[in-house]
PDB file of C-alpha atoms in Angstrom:
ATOM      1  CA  UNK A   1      12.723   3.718  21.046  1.00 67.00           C
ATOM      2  CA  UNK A   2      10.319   1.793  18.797  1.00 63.00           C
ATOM      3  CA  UNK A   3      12.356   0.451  16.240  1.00 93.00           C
ATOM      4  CA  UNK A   4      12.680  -2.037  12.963  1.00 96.00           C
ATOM      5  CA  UNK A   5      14.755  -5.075  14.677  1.00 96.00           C
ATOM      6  CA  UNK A   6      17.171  -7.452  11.922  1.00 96.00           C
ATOM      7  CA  UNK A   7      19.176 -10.476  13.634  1.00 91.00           C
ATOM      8  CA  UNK A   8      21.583 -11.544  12.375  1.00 93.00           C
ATOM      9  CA  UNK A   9      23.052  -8.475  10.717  1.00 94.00           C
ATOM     10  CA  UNK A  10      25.339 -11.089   9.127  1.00 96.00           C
ATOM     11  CA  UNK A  11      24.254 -14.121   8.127  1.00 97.00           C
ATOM     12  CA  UNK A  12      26.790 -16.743   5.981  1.00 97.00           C
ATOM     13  CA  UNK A  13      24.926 -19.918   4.283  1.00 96.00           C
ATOM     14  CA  UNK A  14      26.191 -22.709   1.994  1.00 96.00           C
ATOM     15  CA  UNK A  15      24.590 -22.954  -1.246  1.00 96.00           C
ATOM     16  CA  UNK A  16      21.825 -25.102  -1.471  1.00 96.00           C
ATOM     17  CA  UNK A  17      21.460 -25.018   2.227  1.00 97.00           C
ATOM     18  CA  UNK A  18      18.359 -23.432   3.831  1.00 96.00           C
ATOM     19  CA  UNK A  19      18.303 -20.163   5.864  1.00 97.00           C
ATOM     20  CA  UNK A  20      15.709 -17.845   7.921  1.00 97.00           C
ATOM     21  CA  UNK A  21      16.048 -14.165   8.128  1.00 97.00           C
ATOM     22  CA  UNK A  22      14.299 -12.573  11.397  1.00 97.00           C
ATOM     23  CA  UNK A  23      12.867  -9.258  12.127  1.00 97.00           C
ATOM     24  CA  UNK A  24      10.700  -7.604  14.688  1.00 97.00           C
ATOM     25  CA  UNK A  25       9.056  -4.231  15.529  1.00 97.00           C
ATOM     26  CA  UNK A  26       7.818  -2.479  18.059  1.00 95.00           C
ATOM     27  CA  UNK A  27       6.116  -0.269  16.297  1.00 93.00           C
ATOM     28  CA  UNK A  28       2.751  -2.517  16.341  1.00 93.00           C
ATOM     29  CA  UNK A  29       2.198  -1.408  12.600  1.00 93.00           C
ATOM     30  CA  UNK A  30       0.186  -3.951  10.658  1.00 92.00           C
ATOM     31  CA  UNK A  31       2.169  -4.206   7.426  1.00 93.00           C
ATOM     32  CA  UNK A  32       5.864  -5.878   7.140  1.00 95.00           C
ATOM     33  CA  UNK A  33       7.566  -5.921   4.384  1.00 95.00           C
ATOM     34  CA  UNK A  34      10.353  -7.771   2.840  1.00 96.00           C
ATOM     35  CA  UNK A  35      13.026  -6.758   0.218  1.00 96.00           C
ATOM     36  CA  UNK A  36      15.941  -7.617  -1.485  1.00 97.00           C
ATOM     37  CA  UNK A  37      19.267  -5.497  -2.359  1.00 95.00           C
ATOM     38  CA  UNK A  38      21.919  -6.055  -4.465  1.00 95.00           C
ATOM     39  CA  UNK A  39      24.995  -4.307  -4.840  1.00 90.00           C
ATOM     40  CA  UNK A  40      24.404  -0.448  -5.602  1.00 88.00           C
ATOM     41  CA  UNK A  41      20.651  -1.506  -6.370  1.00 92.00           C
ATOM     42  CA  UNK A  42      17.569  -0.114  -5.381  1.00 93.00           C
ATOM     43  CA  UNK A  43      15.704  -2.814  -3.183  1.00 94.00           C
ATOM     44  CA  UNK A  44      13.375  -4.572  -4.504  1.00 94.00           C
ATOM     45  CA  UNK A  45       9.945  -6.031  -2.934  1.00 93.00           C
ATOM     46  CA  UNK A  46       9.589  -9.638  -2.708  1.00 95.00           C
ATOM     47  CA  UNK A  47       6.221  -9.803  -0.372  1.00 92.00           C
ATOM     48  CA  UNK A  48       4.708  -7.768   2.368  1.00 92.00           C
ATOM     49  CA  UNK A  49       1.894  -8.936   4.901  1.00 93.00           C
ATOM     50  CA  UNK A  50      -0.971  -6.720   5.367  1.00 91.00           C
ATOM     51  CA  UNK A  51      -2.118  -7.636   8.737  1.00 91.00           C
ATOM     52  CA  UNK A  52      -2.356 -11.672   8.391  1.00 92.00           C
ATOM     53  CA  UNK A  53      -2.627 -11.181   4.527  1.00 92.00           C
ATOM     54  CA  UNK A  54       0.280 -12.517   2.075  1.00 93.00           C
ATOM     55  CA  UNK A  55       1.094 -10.255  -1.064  1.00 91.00           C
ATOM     56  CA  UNK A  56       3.953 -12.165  -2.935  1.00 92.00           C
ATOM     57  CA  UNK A  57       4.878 -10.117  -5.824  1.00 91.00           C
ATOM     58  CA  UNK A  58       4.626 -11.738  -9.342  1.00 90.00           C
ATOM     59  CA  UNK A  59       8.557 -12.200  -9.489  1.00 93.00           C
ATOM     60  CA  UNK A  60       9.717 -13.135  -6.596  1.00 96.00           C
ATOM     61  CA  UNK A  61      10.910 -16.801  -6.760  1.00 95.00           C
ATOM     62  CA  UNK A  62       9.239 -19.497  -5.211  1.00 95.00           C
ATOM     63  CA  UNK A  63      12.517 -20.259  -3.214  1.00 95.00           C
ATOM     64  CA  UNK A  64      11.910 -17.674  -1.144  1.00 97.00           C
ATOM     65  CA  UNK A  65       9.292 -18.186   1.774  1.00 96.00           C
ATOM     66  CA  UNK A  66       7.923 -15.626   4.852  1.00 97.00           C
ATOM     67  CA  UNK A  67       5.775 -16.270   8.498  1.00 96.00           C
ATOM     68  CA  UNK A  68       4.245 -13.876  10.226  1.00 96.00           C
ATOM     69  CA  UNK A  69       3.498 -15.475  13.135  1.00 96.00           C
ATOM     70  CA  UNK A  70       2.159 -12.658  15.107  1.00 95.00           C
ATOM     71  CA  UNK A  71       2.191  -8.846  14.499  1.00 94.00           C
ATOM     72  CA  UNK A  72       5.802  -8.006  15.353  1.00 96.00           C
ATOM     73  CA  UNK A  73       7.762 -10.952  13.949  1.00 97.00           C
ATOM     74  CA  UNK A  74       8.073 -11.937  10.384  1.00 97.00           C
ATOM     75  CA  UNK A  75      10.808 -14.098   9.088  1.00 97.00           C
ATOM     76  CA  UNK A  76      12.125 -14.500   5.168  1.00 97.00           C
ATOM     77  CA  UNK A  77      13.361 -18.585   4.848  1.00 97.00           C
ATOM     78  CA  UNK A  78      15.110 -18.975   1.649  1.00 97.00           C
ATOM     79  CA  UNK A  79      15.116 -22.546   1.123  1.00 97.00           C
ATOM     80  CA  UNK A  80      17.968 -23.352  -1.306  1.00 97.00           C
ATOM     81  CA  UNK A  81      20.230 -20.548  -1.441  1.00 97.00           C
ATOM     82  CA  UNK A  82      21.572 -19.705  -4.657  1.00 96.00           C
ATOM     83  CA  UNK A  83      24.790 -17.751  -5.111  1.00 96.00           C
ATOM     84  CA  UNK A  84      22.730 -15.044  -6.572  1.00 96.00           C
ATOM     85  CA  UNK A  85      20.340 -14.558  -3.777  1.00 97.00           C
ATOM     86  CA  UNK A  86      23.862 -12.976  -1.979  1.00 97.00           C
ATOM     87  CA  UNK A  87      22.201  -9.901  -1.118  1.00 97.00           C
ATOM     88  CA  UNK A  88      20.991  -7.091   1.413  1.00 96.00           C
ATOM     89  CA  UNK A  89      17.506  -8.186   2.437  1.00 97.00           C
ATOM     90  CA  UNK A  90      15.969  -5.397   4.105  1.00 96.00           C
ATOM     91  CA  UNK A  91      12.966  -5.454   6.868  1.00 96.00           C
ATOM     92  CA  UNK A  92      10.133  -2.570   6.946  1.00 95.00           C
ATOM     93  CA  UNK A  93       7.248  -2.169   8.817  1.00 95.00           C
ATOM     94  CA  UNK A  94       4.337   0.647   8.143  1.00 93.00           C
ATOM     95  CA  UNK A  95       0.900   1.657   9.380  1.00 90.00           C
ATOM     96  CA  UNK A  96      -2.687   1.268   6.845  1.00 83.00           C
ATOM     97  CA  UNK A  97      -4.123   3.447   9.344  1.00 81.00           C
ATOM     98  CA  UNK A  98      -2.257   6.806   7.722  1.00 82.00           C
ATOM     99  CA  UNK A  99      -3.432   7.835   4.473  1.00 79.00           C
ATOM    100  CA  UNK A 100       0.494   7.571   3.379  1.00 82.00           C
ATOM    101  CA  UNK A 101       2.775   4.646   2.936  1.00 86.00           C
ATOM    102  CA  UNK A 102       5.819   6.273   5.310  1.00 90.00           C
ATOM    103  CA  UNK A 103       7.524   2.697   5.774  1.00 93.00           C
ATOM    104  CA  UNK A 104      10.757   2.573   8.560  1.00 94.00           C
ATOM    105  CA  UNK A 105      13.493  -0.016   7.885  1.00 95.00           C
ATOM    106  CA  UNK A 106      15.607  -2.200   9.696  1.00 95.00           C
ATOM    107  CA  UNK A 107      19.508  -2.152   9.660  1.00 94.00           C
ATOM    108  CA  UNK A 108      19.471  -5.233   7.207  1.00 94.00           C
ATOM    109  CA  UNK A 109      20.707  -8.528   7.282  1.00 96.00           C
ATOM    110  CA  UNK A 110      24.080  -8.899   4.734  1.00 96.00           C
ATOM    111  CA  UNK A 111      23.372 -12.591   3.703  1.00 97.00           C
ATOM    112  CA  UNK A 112      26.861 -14.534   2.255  1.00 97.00           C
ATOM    113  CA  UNK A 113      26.236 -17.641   0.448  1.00 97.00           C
ATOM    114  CA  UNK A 114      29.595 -20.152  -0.152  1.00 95.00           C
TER     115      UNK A 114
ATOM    116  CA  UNK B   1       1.237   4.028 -14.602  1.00 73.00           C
ATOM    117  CA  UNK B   2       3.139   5.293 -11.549  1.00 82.00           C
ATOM    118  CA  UNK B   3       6.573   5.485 -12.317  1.00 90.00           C
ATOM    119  CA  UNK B   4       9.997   7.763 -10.554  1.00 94.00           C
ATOM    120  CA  UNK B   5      12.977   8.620 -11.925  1.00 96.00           C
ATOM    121  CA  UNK B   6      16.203   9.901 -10.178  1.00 97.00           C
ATOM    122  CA  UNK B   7      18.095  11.431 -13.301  1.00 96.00           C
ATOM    123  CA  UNK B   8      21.291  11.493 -11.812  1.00 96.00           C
ATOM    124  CA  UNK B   9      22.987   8.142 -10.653  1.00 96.00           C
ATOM    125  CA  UNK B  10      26.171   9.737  -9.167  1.00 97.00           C
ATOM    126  CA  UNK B  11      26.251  13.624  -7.539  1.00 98.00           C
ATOM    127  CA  UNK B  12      29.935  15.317  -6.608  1.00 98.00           C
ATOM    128  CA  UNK B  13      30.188  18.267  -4.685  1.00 98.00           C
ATOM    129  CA  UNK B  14      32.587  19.817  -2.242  1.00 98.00           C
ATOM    130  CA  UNK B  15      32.103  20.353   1.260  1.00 97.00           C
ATOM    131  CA  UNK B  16      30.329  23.135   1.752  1.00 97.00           C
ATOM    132  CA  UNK B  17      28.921  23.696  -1.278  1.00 98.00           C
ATOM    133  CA  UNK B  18      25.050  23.346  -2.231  1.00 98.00           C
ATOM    134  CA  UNK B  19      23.813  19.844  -2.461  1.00 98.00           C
ATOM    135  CA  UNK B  20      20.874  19.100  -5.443  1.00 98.00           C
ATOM    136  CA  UNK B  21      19.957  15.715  -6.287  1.00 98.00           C
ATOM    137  CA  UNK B  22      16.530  15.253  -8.581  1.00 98.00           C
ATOM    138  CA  UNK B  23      13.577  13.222  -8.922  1.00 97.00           C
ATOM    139  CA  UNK B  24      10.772  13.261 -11.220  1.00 96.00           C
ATOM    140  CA  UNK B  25       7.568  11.550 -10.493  1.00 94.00           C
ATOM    141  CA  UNK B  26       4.781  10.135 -12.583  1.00 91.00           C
ATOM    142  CA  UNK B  27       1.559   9.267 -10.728  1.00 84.00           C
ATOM    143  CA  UNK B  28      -2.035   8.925 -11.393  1.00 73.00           C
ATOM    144  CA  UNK B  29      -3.042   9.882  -8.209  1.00 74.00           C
ATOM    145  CA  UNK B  30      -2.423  12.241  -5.432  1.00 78.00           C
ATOM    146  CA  UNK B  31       1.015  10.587  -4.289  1.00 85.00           C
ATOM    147  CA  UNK B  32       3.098  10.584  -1.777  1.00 90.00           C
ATOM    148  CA  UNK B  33       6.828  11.288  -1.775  1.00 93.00           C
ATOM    149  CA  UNK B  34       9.668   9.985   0.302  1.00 95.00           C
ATOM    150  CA  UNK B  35      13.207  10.835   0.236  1.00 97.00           C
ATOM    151  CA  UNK B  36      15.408   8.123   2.160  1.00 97.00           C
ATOM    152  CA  UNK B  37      19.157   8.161   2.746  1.00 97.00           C
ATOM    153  CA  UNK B  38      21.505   4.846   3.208  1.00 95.00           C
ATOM    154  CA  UNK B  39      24.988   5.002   4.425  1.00 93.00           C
ATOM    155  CA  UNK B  40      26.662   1.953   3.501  1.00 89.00           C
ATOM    156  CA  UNK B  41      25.900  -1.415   5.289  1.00 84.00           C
ATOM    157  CA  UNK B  42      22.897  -0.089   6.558  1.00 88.00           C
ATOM    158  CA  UNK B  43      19.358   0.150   6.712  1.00 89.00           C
ATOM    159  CA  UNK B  44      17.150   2.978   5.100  1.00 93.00           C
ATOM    160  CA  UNK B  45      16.359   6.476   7.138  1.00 94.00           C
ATOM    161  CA  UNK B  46      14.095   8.492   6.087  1.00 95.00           C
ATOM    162  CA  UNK B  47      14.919  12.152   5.147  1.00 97.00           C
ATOM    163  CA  UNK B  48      11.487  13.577   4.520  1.00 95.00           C
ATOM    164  CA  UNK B  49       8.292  13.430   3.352  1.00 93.00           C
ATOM    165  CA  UNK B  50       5.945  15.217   1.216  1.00 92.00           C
ATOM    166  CA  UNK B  51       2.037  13.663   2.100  1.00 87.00           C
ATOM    167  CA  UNK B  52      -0.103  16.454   0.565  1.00 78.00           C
ATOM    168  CA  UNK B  53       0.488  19.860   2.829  1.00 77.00           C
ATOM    169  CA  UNK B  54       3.130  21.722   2.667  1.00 85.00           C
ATOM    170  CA  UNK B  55       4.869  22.058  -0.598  1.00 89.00           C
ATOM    171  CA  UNK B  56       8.198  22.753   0.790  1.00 94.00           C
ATOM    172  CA  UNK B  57       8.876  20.278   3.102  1.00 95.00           C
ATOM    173  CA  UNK B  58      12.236  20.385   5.605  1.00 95.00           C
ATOM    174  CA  UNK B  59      13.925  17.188   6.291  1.00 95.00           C
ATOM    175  CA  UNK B  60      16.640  15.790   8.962  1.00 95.00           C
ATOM    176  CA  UNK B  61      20.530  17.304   8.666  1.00 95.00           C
ATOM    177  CA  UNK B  62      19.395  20.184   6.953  1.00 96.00           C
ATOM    178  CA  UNK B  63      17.659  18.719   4.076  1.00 97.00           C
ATOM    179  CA  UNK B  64      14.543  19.644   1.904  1.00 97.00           C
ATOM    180  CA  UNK B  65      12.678  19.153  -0.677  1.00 97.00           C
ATOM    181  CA  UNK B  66       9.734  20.992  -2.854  1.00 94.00           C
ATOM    182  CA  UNK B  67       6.730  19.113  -4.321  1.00 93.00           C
ATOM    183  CA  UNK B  68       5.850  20.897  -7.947  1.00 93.00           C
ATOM    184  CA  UNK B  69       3.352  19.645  -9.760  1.00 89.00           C
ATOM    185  CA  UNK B  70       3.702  21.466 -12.605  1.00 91.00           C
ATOM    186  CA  UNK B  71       6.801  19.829 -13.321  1.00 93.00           C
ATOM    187  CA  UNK B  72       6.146  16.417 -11.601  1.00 93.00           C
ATOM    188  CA  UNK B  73       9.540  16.995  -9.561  1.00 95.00           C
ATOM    189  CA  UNK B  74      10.492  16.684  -6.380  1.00 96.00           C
ATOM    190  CA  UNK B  75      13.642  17.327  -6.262  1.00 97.00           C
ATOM    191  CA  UNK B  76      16.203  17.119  -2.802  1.00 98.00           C
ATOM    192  CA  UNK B  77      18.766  19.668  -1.679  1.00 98.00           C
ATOM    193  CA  UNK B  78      20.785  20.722   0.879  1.00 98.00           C
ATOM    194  CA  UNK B  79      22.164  24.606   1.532  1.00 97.00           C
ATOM    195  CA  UNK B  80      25.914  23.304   2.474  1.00 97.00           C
ATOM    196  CA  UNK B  81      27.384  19.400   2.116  1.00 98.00           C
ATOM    197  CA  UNK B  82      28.481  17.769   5.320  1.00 97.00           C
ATOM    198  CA  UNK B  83      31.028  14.847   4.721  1.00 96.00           C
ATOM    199  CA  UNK B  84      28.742  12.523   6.633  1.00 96.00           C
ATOM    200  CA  UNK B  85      26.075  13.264   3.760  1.00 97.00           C
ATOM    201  CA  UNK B  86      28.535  11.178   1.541  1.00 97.00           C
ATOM    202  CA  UNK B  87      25.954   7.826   0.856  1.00 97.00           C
ATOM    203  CA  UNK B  88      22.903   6.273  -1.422  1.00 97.00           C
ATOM    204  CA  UNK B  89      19.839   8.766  -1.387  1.00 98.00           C
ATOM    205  CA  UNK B  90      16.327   7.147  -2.839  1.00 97.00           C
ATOM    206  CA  UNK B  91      13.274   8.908  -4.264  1.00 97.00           C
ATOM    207  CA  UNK B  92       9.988   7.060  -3.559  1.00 95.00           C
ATOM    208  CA  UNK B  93       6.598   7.413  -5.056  1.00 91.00           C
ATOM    209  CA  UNK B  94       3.643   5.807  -3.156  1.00 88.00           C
ATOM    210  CA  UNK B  95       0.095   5.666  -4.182  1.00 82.00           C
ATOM    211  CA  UNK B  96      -3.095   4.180  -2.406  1.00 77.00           C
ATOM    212  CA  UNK B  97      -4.797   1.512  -4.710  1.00 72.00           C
ATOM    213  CA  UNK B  98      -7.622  -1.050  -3.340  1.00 66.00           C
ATOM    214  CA  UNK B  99      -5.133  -3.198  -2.254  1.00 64.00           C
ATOM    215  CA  UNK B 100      -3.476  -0.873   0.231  1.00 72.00           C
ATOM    216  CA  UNK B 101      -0.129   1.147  -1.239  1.00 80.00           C
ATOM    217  CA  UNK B 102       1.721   0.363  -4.651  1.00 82.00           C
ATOM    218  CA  UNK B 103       5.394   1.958  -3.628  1.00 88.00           C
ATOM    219  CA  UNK B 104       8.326   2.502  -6.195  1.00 90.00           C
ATOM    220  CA  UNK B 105      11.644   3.168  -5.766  1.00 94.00           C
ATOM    221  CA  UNK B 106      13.704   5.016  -7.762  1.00 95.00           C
ATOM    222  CA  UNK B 107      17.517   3.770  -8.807  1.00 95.00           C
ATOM    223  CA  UNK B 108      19.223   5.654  -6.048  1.00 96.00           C
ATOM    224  CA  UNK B 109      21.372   8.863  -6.603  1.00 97.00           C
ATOM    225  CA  UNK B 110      25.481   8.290  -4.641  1.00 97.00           C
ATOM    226  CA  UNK B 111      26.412  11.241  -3.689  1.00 98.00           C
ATOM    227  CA  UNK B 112      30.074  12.177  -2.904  1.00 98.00           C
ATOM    228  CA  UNK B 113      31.077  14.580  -1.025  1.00 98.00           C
ATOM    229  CA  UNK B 114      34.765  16.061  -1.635  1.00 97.00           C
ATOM    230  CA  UNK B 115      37.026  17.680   1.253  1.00 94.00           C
TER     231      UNK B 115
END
């Protein structure tokens, strides 16, 4: 089944020490985003690619980093982890080509930080 | 400005009993509407979606939803809770602009579901 892709589901960091987040699809949709959920939040967007194309949103925090290096990978790298970037952070991929934004999620990665 | 609102943040309702949870919408376009469930620890599925046809749309696990524009709602229910309905249900609003979508969520509804 095509599918949304998150490793590791679990990820534990130390603060201050730097971490990448993968996911895949293969789903061959051209836009991947990447958001963040805290506890009994709605998630939030901190960037999507459209195609090769980098849309950071105007509040994310520069700590936080993506790569797309080809259509079905895409990786968030958080360079210094903070103890409040302890989050959800949640993968989606969608198409441009419909004339809606119907956007299908991974299973998340649960990021820890000590 | 688009904007969505979910105007309950908890729901309670036996099993078996009807299931409403509501959403209100503001938009400046013809949007597009999203319901999306999340069980705990996981990612978001997607219940339905309402993309300009059908006003009534039907859903996954018995679900639905009606697009009124009258009354900017679209609002989700379900004839008869299921335990396994117990989780975090999110209204989305999603509007083309010239740089592709602009997508909001709303601030999730938790329903529980009582035996």
């Amino acid at each position: 089944d095509a599918m949304v892709i998150q490793n590791p589901r679990y990820q534990v960091t130390q603060f201050g020490k730097p971490v990448t987040l993968s996911c895949s699809q293969t789903l061959n949709h051209n836009v991947m985003y990447w958001y963040q959920q805290k506890s009994s939040q709605a998630p939030k967007l901190l960037f999507h690619y459209y195609d090769k194309d980098f849309n950071n949103e105007a509040d994310t925090p520069d700590n936080f980093q993506s790569r797309r290096p080809n259509t079905s990978f895409c990786f968030l790298d958080i360079r210094s982890p903070g103890l409040g970037d302890a989050a959800m952070y949640l993968c989606a991929a969608a198409t441009a080509a419909l004339p809606y934004n119907e956007q299908f999620f991974g299973p998340g990665t649960r990021l820890t930080v000590l | 400005a688009q904007s969505v609102t979910q105007l309950d943040s908890h729901v309670s309702v036996s099993e078996g009993t009807p299931v409403l949870l509501r959403c209100n919408y503001s938009s400046s376009y013809s949007p597009s509407l999203f319901w999306y469930v999340q069980h705990p620890n996981k990612g978001l599925q997607l219940l339905l979606k309402y993309t300009s046809a059908a006003t009534l749309v039907k859903g996954i696990n018995g679900f639905e939803a009606e697009f009124k524009k009258s009354e900017t709602s679209f609002h989700l229910t379900k004839p008869s809770a299921h335990m396994s309905d117990a989780a975090e249900y999110f209204c989305v609003v999603s509007d083309r602009n010239t740089g592709g979508f602009k997508t909001i969520f709303g601030a999730g509804t938790r329903l529980f579901v009582k035996a």
